[in-house]
Amino acid sequence: MVRPDIGRRLRAELASRWDGEHVSVGLGGDCYQRAEEVYRLMPQVVAALREAGAPFTVFTKSPLVLRDADLLAGAPGAGVVVSIAFVDEQVRRWAEPGAPSAQKRLELVAELGERGVACGVAMAPVLPLVTDSADQLAATVRRVAGAGAVSVEPRVLRLPRGAREWYLAWLGERHPRLVERYGELYAQGADAEEGYVRAVTAQVLQLAARYGLGAERPEQPLPLALPGHRQLPLL
């Protein structure tokens, strides 16, 4: 589905419904998918947000965002968040076979920073018992900091219906010994056990502070809005 009139519609929504809060773009799906090469809708979106004075964050993992780097750098309060869940290339080939490698995404973070765009990283999803070891978390945060990111936010894997069945089938093939533990971690639903999430989050935030991310680099903070915030209908 493509909405070629997105610029006009967004201006109308911002004028009538926007409440002054930070706007997140691309949480429901990457807005720099291949179709954007043809339709070039994001320049309209950036222009509308800039005219309204709305601070906003674009969530993407696509290098196509570099096409609009000058527009983003010139928009006050604008930033980009790139998802880099882990830097283990072997795991990436198993879990994200069609996605850009961690190295390519780190290079994207670095280039955005060089072009004046504040860029943070969503460390998402952290895969319980697969990419959550102390060494793996430290390696990811260290390389994120080395790429020049201004912030990092960990998010532990969620397993809603549909994704849960697919992921557990994959886990049974790759790591069958972990299936029982996953049943315990996700016994209450889509979210992992609260204590586990708190522990992983605290560990990543400690690493972020060690490597100069987050609160220790407040000059370009990026509010990372989570799914569930109110969304403009744009219809």
Tab-separated table of C-alpha atoms in Angstrom:
chain	number	residue	atom	x	y	z
A	1	MET	CA	0.000	0.000	0.000
A	2	VAL	CA	1.390	3.400	-1.014
A	3	ARG	CA	-0.024	6.765	0.050
A	4	PRO	CA	1.324	9.257	-2.489
A	5	ASP	CA	-0.643	12.116	-0.869
A	6	ILE	CA	1.082	11.602	2.480
A	7	GLY	CA	2.566	15.107	2.611
A	8	ARG	CA	-0.761	16.917	2.370
A	9	ARG	CA	-2.477	14.449	4.692
A	10	LEU	CA	0.265	14.713	7.301
A	11	ARG	CA	0.098	18.521	7.255
A	12	ALA	CA	-3.643	18.317	7.895
A	13	GLU	CA	-3.210	15.856	10.751
A	14	LEU	CA	-0.463	17.909	12.370
A	15	ALA	CA	-2.586	21.055	12.130
A	16	SER	CA	-5.688	19.458	13.640
A	17	ARG	CA	-4.544	16.647	15.910
A	18	TRP	CA	-0.892	16.975	16.877
A	19	ASP	CA	-0.512	17.686	20.592
A	20	GLY	CA	3.106	18.851	20.573
A	21	GLU	CA	4.586	15.483	21.513
A	22	HIS	CA	7.606	13.902	19.877
A	23	VAL	CA	6.714	12.102	16.635
A	24	SER	CA	8.085	8.668	15.718
A	25	VAL	CA	8.196	7.670	12.060
A	26	GLY	CA	8.637	4.065	10.953
A	27	LEU	CA	7.647	2.068	14.026
A	28	GLY	CA	5.041	0.063	12.134
A	29	GLY	CA	7.344	-0.713	9.217
A	30	ASP	CA	10.553	0.657	7.756
A	31	CYS	CA	9.698	3.851	5.855
A	32	TYR	CA	12.789	3.430	3.680
A	33	GLN	CA	11.697	0.196	2.046
A	34	ARG	CA	12.497	-0.362	-1.618
A	35	ALA	CA	9.263	1.320	-2.784
A	36	GLU	CA	10.576	4.599	-1.329
A	37	GLU	CA	13.234	4.655	-4.045
A	38	VAL	CA	10.406	5.118	-6.556
A	39	TYR	CA	7.802	7.142	-4.649
A	40	ARG	CA	10.116	9.446	-2.654
A	41	LEU	CA	7.545	10.129	0.054
A	42	MET	CA	9.899	10.700	2.978
A	43	PRO	CA	11.072	14.151	1.789
A	44	GLN	CA	7.405	15.191	1.965
A	45	VAL	CA	7.103	13.745	5.461
A	46	VAL	CA	10.273	15.474	6.684
A	47	ALA	CA	9.159	18.783	5.159
A	48	ALA	CA	5.726	18.591	6.804
A	49	LEU	CA	7.195	17.802	10.223
A	50	ARG	CA	9.779	20.540	9.873
A	51	GLU	CA	7.145	23.139	8.891
A	52	ALA	CA	5.052	22.177	11.927
A	53	GLY	CA	8.067	22.465	14.228
A	54	ALA	CA	7.587	18.876	15.341
A	55	PRO	CA	10.568	17.046	16.823
A	56	PHE	CA	10.731	13.589	15.302
A	57	THR	CA	12.728	10.380	15.069
A	58	VAL	CA	12.918	8.135	12.015
A	59	PHE	CA	13.378	4.428	12.736
A	60	THR	CA	15.102	2.502	9.945
A	61	LYS	CA	17.843	0.052	9.073
A	62	SER	CA	18.047	1.040	5.408
A	63	PRO	CA	20.964	2.983	3.904
A	64	LEU	CA	18.391	4.739	1.702
A	65	VAL	CA	17.947	7.176	4.582
A	66	LEU	CA	21.265	8.716	3.512
A	67	ARG	CA	19.498	10.153	0.467
A	68	ASP	CA	17.634	12.481	2.846
A	69	ALA	CA	20.506	13.150	5.247
A	70	ASP	CA	20.730	16.849	4.341
A	71	LEU	CA	16.979	17.292	4.876
A	72	LEU	CA	17.162	15.544	8.237
A	73	ALA	CA	20.255	17.469	9.326
A	74	GLY	CA	18.432	20.710	8.557
A	75	ALA	CA	15.307	19.830	10.548
A	76	PRO	CA	15.496	21.008	14.195
A	77	GLY	CA	14.760	18.207	16.627
A	78	ALA	CA	15.158	15.472	14.008
A	79	GLY	CA	17.057	12.251	14.554
A	80	VAL	CA	17.388	8.716	13.253
A	81	VAL	CA	17.439	5.428	15.130
A	82	VAL	CA	19.026	2.388	13.479
A	83	SER	CA	18.301	-1.064	14.865
A	84	ILE	CA	21.399	-3.112	15.682
A	85	ALA	CA	20.419	-5.996	17.902
A	86	PHE	CA	23.809	-7.717	18.022
A	87	VAL	CA	27.104	-7.828	16.158
A	88	ASP	CA	27.494	-11.610	15.951
A	89	GLU	CA	27.413	-12.229	12.191
A	90	GLN	CA	26.744	-15.946	12.571
A	91	VAL	CA	23.599	-15.270	14.598
A	92	ARG	CA	22.572	-12.571	12.097
A	93	ARG	CA	22.765	-15.065	9.235
A	94	TRP	CA	20.487	-17.425	11.167
A	95	ALA	CA	18.024	-14.922	12.622
A	96	GLU	CA	18.019	-12.084	10.039
A	97	PRO	CA	19.160	-13.646	6.752
A	98	GLY	CA	17.722	-10.875	4.579
A	99	ALA	CA	18.807	-7.902	6.688
A	100	PRO	CA	21.936	-5.752	6.279
A	101	SER	CA	24.868	-6.947	8.368
A	102	ALA	CA	25.692	-5.261	11.662
A	103	GLN	CA	28.809	-3.802	10.044
A	104	LYS	CA	26.773	-2.132	7.302
A	105	ARG	CA	24.382	-0.691	9.891
A	106	LEU	CA	27.285	0.574	11.994
A	107	GLU	CA	28.675	2.262	8.891
A	108	LEU	CA	25.240	3.823	8.352
A	109	VAL	CA	25.269	5.209	11.903
A	110	ALA	CA	28.747	6.648	11.359
A	111	GLU	CA	27.874	8.278	8.038
A	112	LEU	CA	24.689	9.842	9.392
A	113	GLY	CA	26.698	11.338	12.234
A	114	GLU	CA	29.312	12.673	9.832
A	115	ARG	CA	26.545	14.339	7.833
A	116	GLY	CA	25.118	16.085	10.870
A	117	VAL	CA	22.213	13.779	11.698
A	118	ALA	CA	21.873	12.726	15.338
A	119	CYS	CA	21.739	8.935	15.235
A	120	GLY	CA	20.899	6.547	18.035
A	121	VAL	CA	20.683	2.765	18.080
A	122	ALA	CA	17.844	0.502	19.119
A	123	MET	CA	19.527	-2.623	20.431
A	124	ALA	CA	16.541	-4.695	19.442
A	125	PRO	CA	15.727	-7.393	19.855
A	126	VAL	CA	18.060	-8.856	22.450
A	127	LEU	CA	17.507	-12.608	22.090
A	128	PRO	CA	17.362	-14.313	25.509
A	129	LEU	CA	20.072	-16.926	26.010
A	130	VAL	CA	21.307	-16.362	22.437
A	131	THR	CA	22.701	-12.812	22.317
A	132	ASP	CA	22.462	-11.745	25.967
A	133	SER	CA	25.808	-12.919	27.345
A	134	ALA	CA	28.008	-10.296	28.993
A	135	ASP	CA	30.565	-10.530	26.185
A	136	GLN	CA	27.967	-10.200	23.429
A	137	LEU	CA	26.247	-7.200	25.024
A	138	ALA	CA	29.571	-5.481	25.654
A	139	ALA	CA	30.756	-6.085	22.087
A	140	THR	CA	27.573	-4.593	20.652
A	141	VAL	CA	27.569	-1.502	22.854
A	142	ARG	CA	31.287	-0.945	22.290
A	143	ARG	CA	30.920	-1.002	18.510
A	144	VAL	CA	27.788	1.158	18.612
A	145	ALA	CA	29.718	3.758	20.607
A	146	GLY	CA	32.667	3.480	18.225
A	147	ALA	CA	30.362	4.241	15.294
A	148	GLY	CA	29.430	7.566	16.889
A	149	ALA	CA	25.886	6.821	18.036
A	150	VAL	CA	24.501	9.325	20.522
A	151	SER	CA	22.336	6.828	22.413
A	152	VAL	CA	21.478	3.159	22.717
A	153	GLU	CA	18.268	1.584	23.963
A	154	PRO	CA	17.952	-2.152	24.637
A	155	ARG	CA	14.705	-3.961	23.919
A	156	VAL	CA	14.278	-7.609	24.775
A	157	LEU	CA	12.577	-9.859	22.231
A	158	ARG	CA	8.770	-9.860	22.320
A	159	LEU	CA	6.875	-12.923	21.175
A	160	PRO	CA	3.292	-12.036	20.261
A	161	ARG	CA	1.104	-14.643	18.627
A	162	GLY	CA	2.387	-15.491	15.167
A	163	ALA	CA	5.942	-14.419	15.831
A	164	ARG	CA	6.013	-16.720	18.850
A	165	GLU	CA	5.276	-19.863	16.836
A	166	TRP	CA	7.779	-18.989	14.113
A	167	TYR	CA	10.558	-18.086	16.536
A	168	LEU	CA	10.119	-21.143	18.750
A	169	ALA	CA	10.224	-23.373	15.668
A	170	TRP	CA	13.489	-21.693	14.627
A	171	LEU	CA	14.811	-22.052	18.185
A	172	GLY	CA	13.916	-25.744	18.199
A	173	GLU	CA	16.050	-26.242	15.099
A	174	ARG	CA	19.030	-24.144	16.167
A	175	HIS	CA	18.986	-24.304	19.979
A	176	PRO	CA	16.628	-27.092	21.089
A	177	ARG	CA	17.991	-27.061	24.637
A	178	LEU	CA	16.691	-23.510	25.108
A	179	VAL	CA	13.045	-24.171	24.252
A	180	GLU	CA	12.059	-25.179	27.791
A	181	ARG	CA	13.682	-22.084	29.303
A	182	TYR	CA	11.871	-19.888	26.791
A	183	GLY	CA	8.608	-21.438	27.915
A	184	GLU	CA	9.425	-20.254	31.437
A	185	LEU	CA	10.603	-16.783	30.377
A	186	TYR	CA	7.499	-16.156	28.253
A	187	ALA	CA	4.975	-18.004	30.390
A	188	GLN	CA	2.937	-14.846	30.970
A	189	GLY	CA	2.537	-13.832	27.322
A	190	ALA	CA	4.367	-11.844	24.672
A	191	ASP	CA	6.831	-10.167	27.029
A	192	ALA	CA	9.699	-11.879	28.775
A	193	GLU	CA	9.730	-12.210	32.543
A	194	GLU	CA	9.959	-8.734	34.074
A	195	GLY	CA	12.998	-9.485	36.210
A	196	TYR	CA	14.924	-10.728	33.194
A	197	VAL	CA	14.054	-7.606	31.165
A	198	ARG	CA	15.158	-5.351	34.024
A	199	ALA	CA	18.464	-7.198	34.385
A	200	VAL	CA	19.323	-7.009	30.665
A	201	THR	CA	18.286	-3.356	30.468
A	202	ALA	CA	20.393	-2.438	33.491
A	203	GLN	CA	23.417	-4.265	32.074
A	204	VAL	CA	23.182	-2.469	28.720
A	205	LEU	CA	22.725	0.926	30.375
A	206	GLN	CA	25.809	0.312	32.514
A	207	LEU	CA	27.770	-0.541	29.382
A	208	ALA	CA	26.390	2.570	27.661
A	209	ALA	CA	27.670	4.733	30.497
A	210	ARG	CA	31.062	3.015	30.332
A	211	TYR	CA	31.407	3.737	26.623
A	212	GLY	CA	30.081	7.295	26.757
A	213	LEU	CA	26.536	6.771	25.506
A	214	GLY	CA	23.192	7.831	26.880
A	215	ALA	CA	23.167	10.255	29.782
A	216	GLU	CA	26.892	10.919	29.507
A	217	ARG	CA	26.397	12.369	26.013
A	218	PRO	CA	23.273	14.533	26.421
A	219	GLU	CA	24.081	17.035	23.665
A	220	GLN	CA	21.823	15.255	21.141
A	221	PRO	CA	19.324	13.172	23.105
A	222	LEU	CA	16.937	11.013	21.120
A	223	PRO	CA	13.632	10.138	22.789
A	224	LEU	CA	13.020	6.604	21.574
A	225	ALA	CA	9.257	6.166	21.470
A	226	LEU	CA	8.019	2.629	21.938
A	227	PRO	CA	5.152	1.028	20.008
A	228	GLY	CA	1.806	1.721	21.643
A	229	HIS	CA	1.981	5.497	21.524
A	230	ARG	CA	-0.998	7.231	19.890
A	231	GLN	CA	-0.737	7.148	16.120
A	232	LEU	CA	-2.176	9.648	13.621
A	233	PRO	CA	-4.488	7.811	11.188
A	234	LEU	CA	-3.286	9.624	8.037
A	235	LEU	CA	-6.418	8.441	6.212
